Short mmCIF file of C-alpha atoms in Angstrom, two decimals:
data_model
loop_
_atom_site.label_atom_id
_atom_site.label_comp_id
_atom_site.label_asym_id
_atom_site.label_seq_id
_atom_site.Cartn_x
_atom_site.Cartn_y
_atom_site.Cartn_z
CA MET A 269 88.16 86.51 141.80
CA TYR A 270 89.88 89.39 139.94
CA ALA A 271 90.17 87.39 136.70
CA THR A 272 86.46 86.63 136.78
CA GLN A 273 85.55 90.30 137.21
CA GLN A 274 87.93 91.27 134.39
CA GLN A 275 86.52 88.60 132.09
CA GLU A 276 82.99 89.84 132.78
CA ASN A 277 83.97 93.41 131.85
CA PRO A 278 82.50 94.19 128.36
CA ASP A 279 85.48 96.39 127.42
CA TYR A 280 87.89 93.56 128.25
CA ILE A 281 85.82 91.08 126.23
CA LEU A 282 85.61 93.42 123.20
CA GLY A 283 89.33 94.13 123.40
CA THR A 284 90.09 90.41 123.47
CA ILE A 285 87.75 89.75 120.53
CA ASN A 286 89.36 92.53 118.47
CA ALA A 287 92.86 91.25 119.26
CA LEU A 288 91.84 87.74 118.20
CA ARG A 289 90.28 89.05 114.97
CA ALA A 290 93.52 90.86 114.13
CA GLN A 291 95.52 87.67 114.72
CA VAL A 292 93.10 85.65 112.55
CA GLN A 293 93.43 88.25 109.78
CA GLN A 294 97.24 88.02 109.94
CA ILE A 295 97.06 84.22 109.84
CA ASN A 296 94.72 84.32 106.82
CA THR A 297 97.07 86.72 105.03
CA THR A 298 100.03 84.44 105.73
CA ILE A 299 98.10 81.39 104.53
CA ALA A 300 97.08 83.17 101.31
CA THR A 301 100.69 84.22 100.66
CA LEU A 302 101.96 80.69 101.24
CA GLU A 303 99.26 79.19 99.02
CA GLU A 304 100.13 81.67 96.29
CA SER A 305 103.81 80.79 96.49
CA ILE A 306 103.23 77.05 96.10
CA GLN A 307 100.49 77.31 93.51
CA ALA A 308 101.59 75.57 90.33
CA LYS A 309 101.65 77.49 87.10
CA PRO A 310 98.42 76.87 85.21
CA ASP A 311 98.71 75.02 81.96
CA VAL A 312 98.74 77.54 79.16
CA ASP A 313 97.36 76.47 75.79
CA ARG A 314 100.40 76.94 73.58
CA THR A 315 98.74 75.72 70.41
CA PRO A 316 99.24 78.44 67.83
CA LYS A 317 96.11 79.64 66.05
CA MET A 318 96.90 79.32 62.37
CA ASP A 319 94.62 82.11 61.17
CA ALA A 320 96.31 84.86 63.20
CA ALA A 321 99.01 87.14 61.89
CA VAL A 322 101.13 89.59 63.81
CA PRO A 323 99.52 92.99 63.31
CA SER A 324 101.74 95.68 61.80
CA GLN A 325 101.26 97.54 65.08
CA GLY A 326 100.56 95.37 68.09
CA TYR A 327 101.41 91.91 69.28
CA GLU A 328 100.57 88.25 68.89
CA LEU A 329 100.07 86.17 72.03
CA LEU A 330 99.78 82.40 71.63
CA GLY A 331 98.70 82.85 68.03
CA GLN A 332 96.06 85.51 68.71
CA ALA A 333 96.61 88.98 67.24
CA PHE A 334 96.11 92.10 69.36
CA PRO A 335 96.37 95.45 67.55
CA ALA A 336 97.71 98.38 69.56
CA LYS A 337 98.18 102.03 68.60
CA ASP A 338 101.59 102.20 70.30
CA LEU A 339 104.02 100.28 72.47
CA THR A 340 102.51 101.70 75.67
CA GLU A 341 99.07 100.31 74.80
CA ALA A 342 100.63 96.94 73.94
CA PHE A 343 102.69 96.97 77.16
CA VAL A 344 99.59 97.43 79.33
CA SER A 345 97.54 94.93 77.30
CA ILE A 346 100.25 92.25 77.48
CA PHE A 347 100.49 92.60 81.26
CA LYS A 348 96.68 92.45 81.57
CA ASN A 349 96.61 89.27 79.47
CA PHE A 350 99.41 87.71 81.52
CA ALA A 351 97.54 88.54 84.75
CA GLU A 352 94.40 86.89 83.32
CA LEU A 353 96.34 83.79 82.26
CA GLU A 354 98.02 83.52 85.65
CA PRO A 355 96.56 85.48 88.60
CA THR A 356 99.86 85.28 90.53
CA PHE A 357 101.74 86.90 87.64
CA PRO A 358 101.86 90.50 88.99
CA ALA A 359 103.39 89.45 92.33
CA ARG A 360 105.81 87.07 90.63
CA PHE A 361 106.83 89.72 88.08
CA LYS A 362 107.45 92.28 90.84
CA LYS A 363 109.70 89.79 92.66
CA ALA A 364 111.60 88.91 89.45
CA LEU A 365 112.01 92.59 88.51
CA THR A 366 113.34 93.46 91.96
CA ALA A 367 115.88 90.64 91.67
CA ASP A 368 116.79 91.68 88.11
CA LEU A 369 117.38 95.30 89.14
CA ALA A 370 119.44 94.22 92.16
CA LYS A 371 121.53 91.92 89.97
CA ALA A 372 122.16 94.78 87.54
CA ARG A 373 123.04 96.98 90.54
CA LYS A 374 120.30 99.40 89.54
CA PRO A 375 118.01 99.48 92.56
CA SER A 376 115.12 101.88 92.22
CA LYS A 377 112.86 103.73 94.62
CA ARG A 378 110.14 103.41 91.99
CA GLY A 379 107.80 100.49 91.98
CA TYR A 380 107.26 99.92 88.20
CA ILE A 381 104.46 97.55 89.30
CA ALA A 382 102.65 98.33 92.54
CA ALA A 383 99.32 98.69 94.32
CA THR A 384 98.86 102.44 93.82
CA PRO A 385 100.06 105.25 91.55
CA GLN A 386 101.72 106.75 94.63
CA ASP A 387 103.83 103.59 94.99
CA LEU A 388 104.75 103.69 91.29
CA TYR A 389 105.82 107.31 91.33
CA PRO A 390 106.50 108.27 94.97
CA GLY A 391 106.48 111.99 95.56
CA ASN A 392 105.65 112.77 91.93
CA PRO A 393 101.87 113.27 91.54
CA ARG A 394 102.19 114.61 88.00
CA LEU A 395 103.24 111.11 86.86
CA TRP A 396 100.31 109.29 88.48
CA LYS A 397 98.41 109.58 85.18
CA PHE A 398 100.86 107.01 83.77
CA ALA A 399 99.58 104.29 86.14
CA HIS A 400 97.36 101.63 84.52
CA GLU A 401 95.50 98.88 86.35
CA ILE A 402 96.45 95.42 85.03
CA ALA A 403 94.65 93.37 87.68
CA PRO A 404 92.74 94.12 90.88
CA GLY A 405 95.25 95.69 93.28
CA TRP A 406 98.02 95.97 90.68
CA MET A 407 99.10 99.04 88.72
CA LEU A 408 101.72 99.23 85.97
CA GLY A 409 103.76 102.37 85.35
CA THR A 410 104.10 103.34 81.69
CA ASN A 411 106.33 106.41 81.93
CA GLU A 412 109.27 104.36 80.68
CA SER A 413 111.41 104.33 77.56
CA SER A 414 110.49 101.93 74.77
CA GLU A 415 113.69 100.03 75.49
CA LYS A 416 112.73 99.56 79.14
CA LYS A 417 109.15 98.52 78.25
CA LEU A 418 110.50 95.85 75.89
CA ARG A 419 112.96 94.67 78.56
CA PHE A 420 110.10 94.36 81.06
CA ILE A 421 107.98 92.45 78.50
CA ARG A 422 110.85 90.00 77.91
CA LEU A 423 111.22 89.48 81.67
CA ALA A 424 107.45 89.01 81.95
CA CYS A 425 107.67 86.25 79.32
CA LYS A 426 110.27 84.46 81.45
CA VAL A 427 108.12 84.85 84.57
CA ILE A 428 105.02 83.39 82.93
CA GLY A 429 106.96 80.76 80.97
CA LEU A 430 106.37 81.96 77.41
CA ARG A 431 109.00 82.21 74.69
CA TRP A 432 109.73 85.73 73.46
CA GLY A 433 109.52 85.87 69.67
CA LYS A 434 107.64 82.57 69.50
CA GLU A 435 104.62 82.61 71.82
CA LEU A 436 104.72 86.39 72.16
CA LYS A 437 105.66 88.56 69.20
CA VAL A 438 105.62 92.36 69.38
CA SER A 439 105.66 94.46 66.21
CA PHE A 440 105.82 98.23 65.73
CA ARG A 441 106.89 99.73 62.41
#
């Protein structure tokens, strides 16, 4: 008799519905994460375009030239292009970078690539202006040395499966 009265109580019913919705949301998030992890890399057209030349300032990606005023602009543009070529790229790059930093015994509190400027530069609001969106929900921090930017671009090439110096060429004179 008690269970029936409890089940007829609107507050009990709404509480149960909300609990079930939260569980469904967690399940959907887990499913999406699992699907993302098993998703095969998309085929990337690696046919070089013969009419393209590496700009004196910029980069060439798969034979297409992209001028850039400086390395920071190229850095952001390359990561945006990689995220367009492969939507799972930002998450995969973050995982590879975390492993790379751990292997080099240089763990960092900074995110380098994260969801918000606050995650990129925790506790340092004056640096939030250096956060650039590369894909929905992904920000890239650009307050890095040129050496570090180039290191991250090389790692990004490995993550996406492109050859540095062949399928991606960066040039600044």
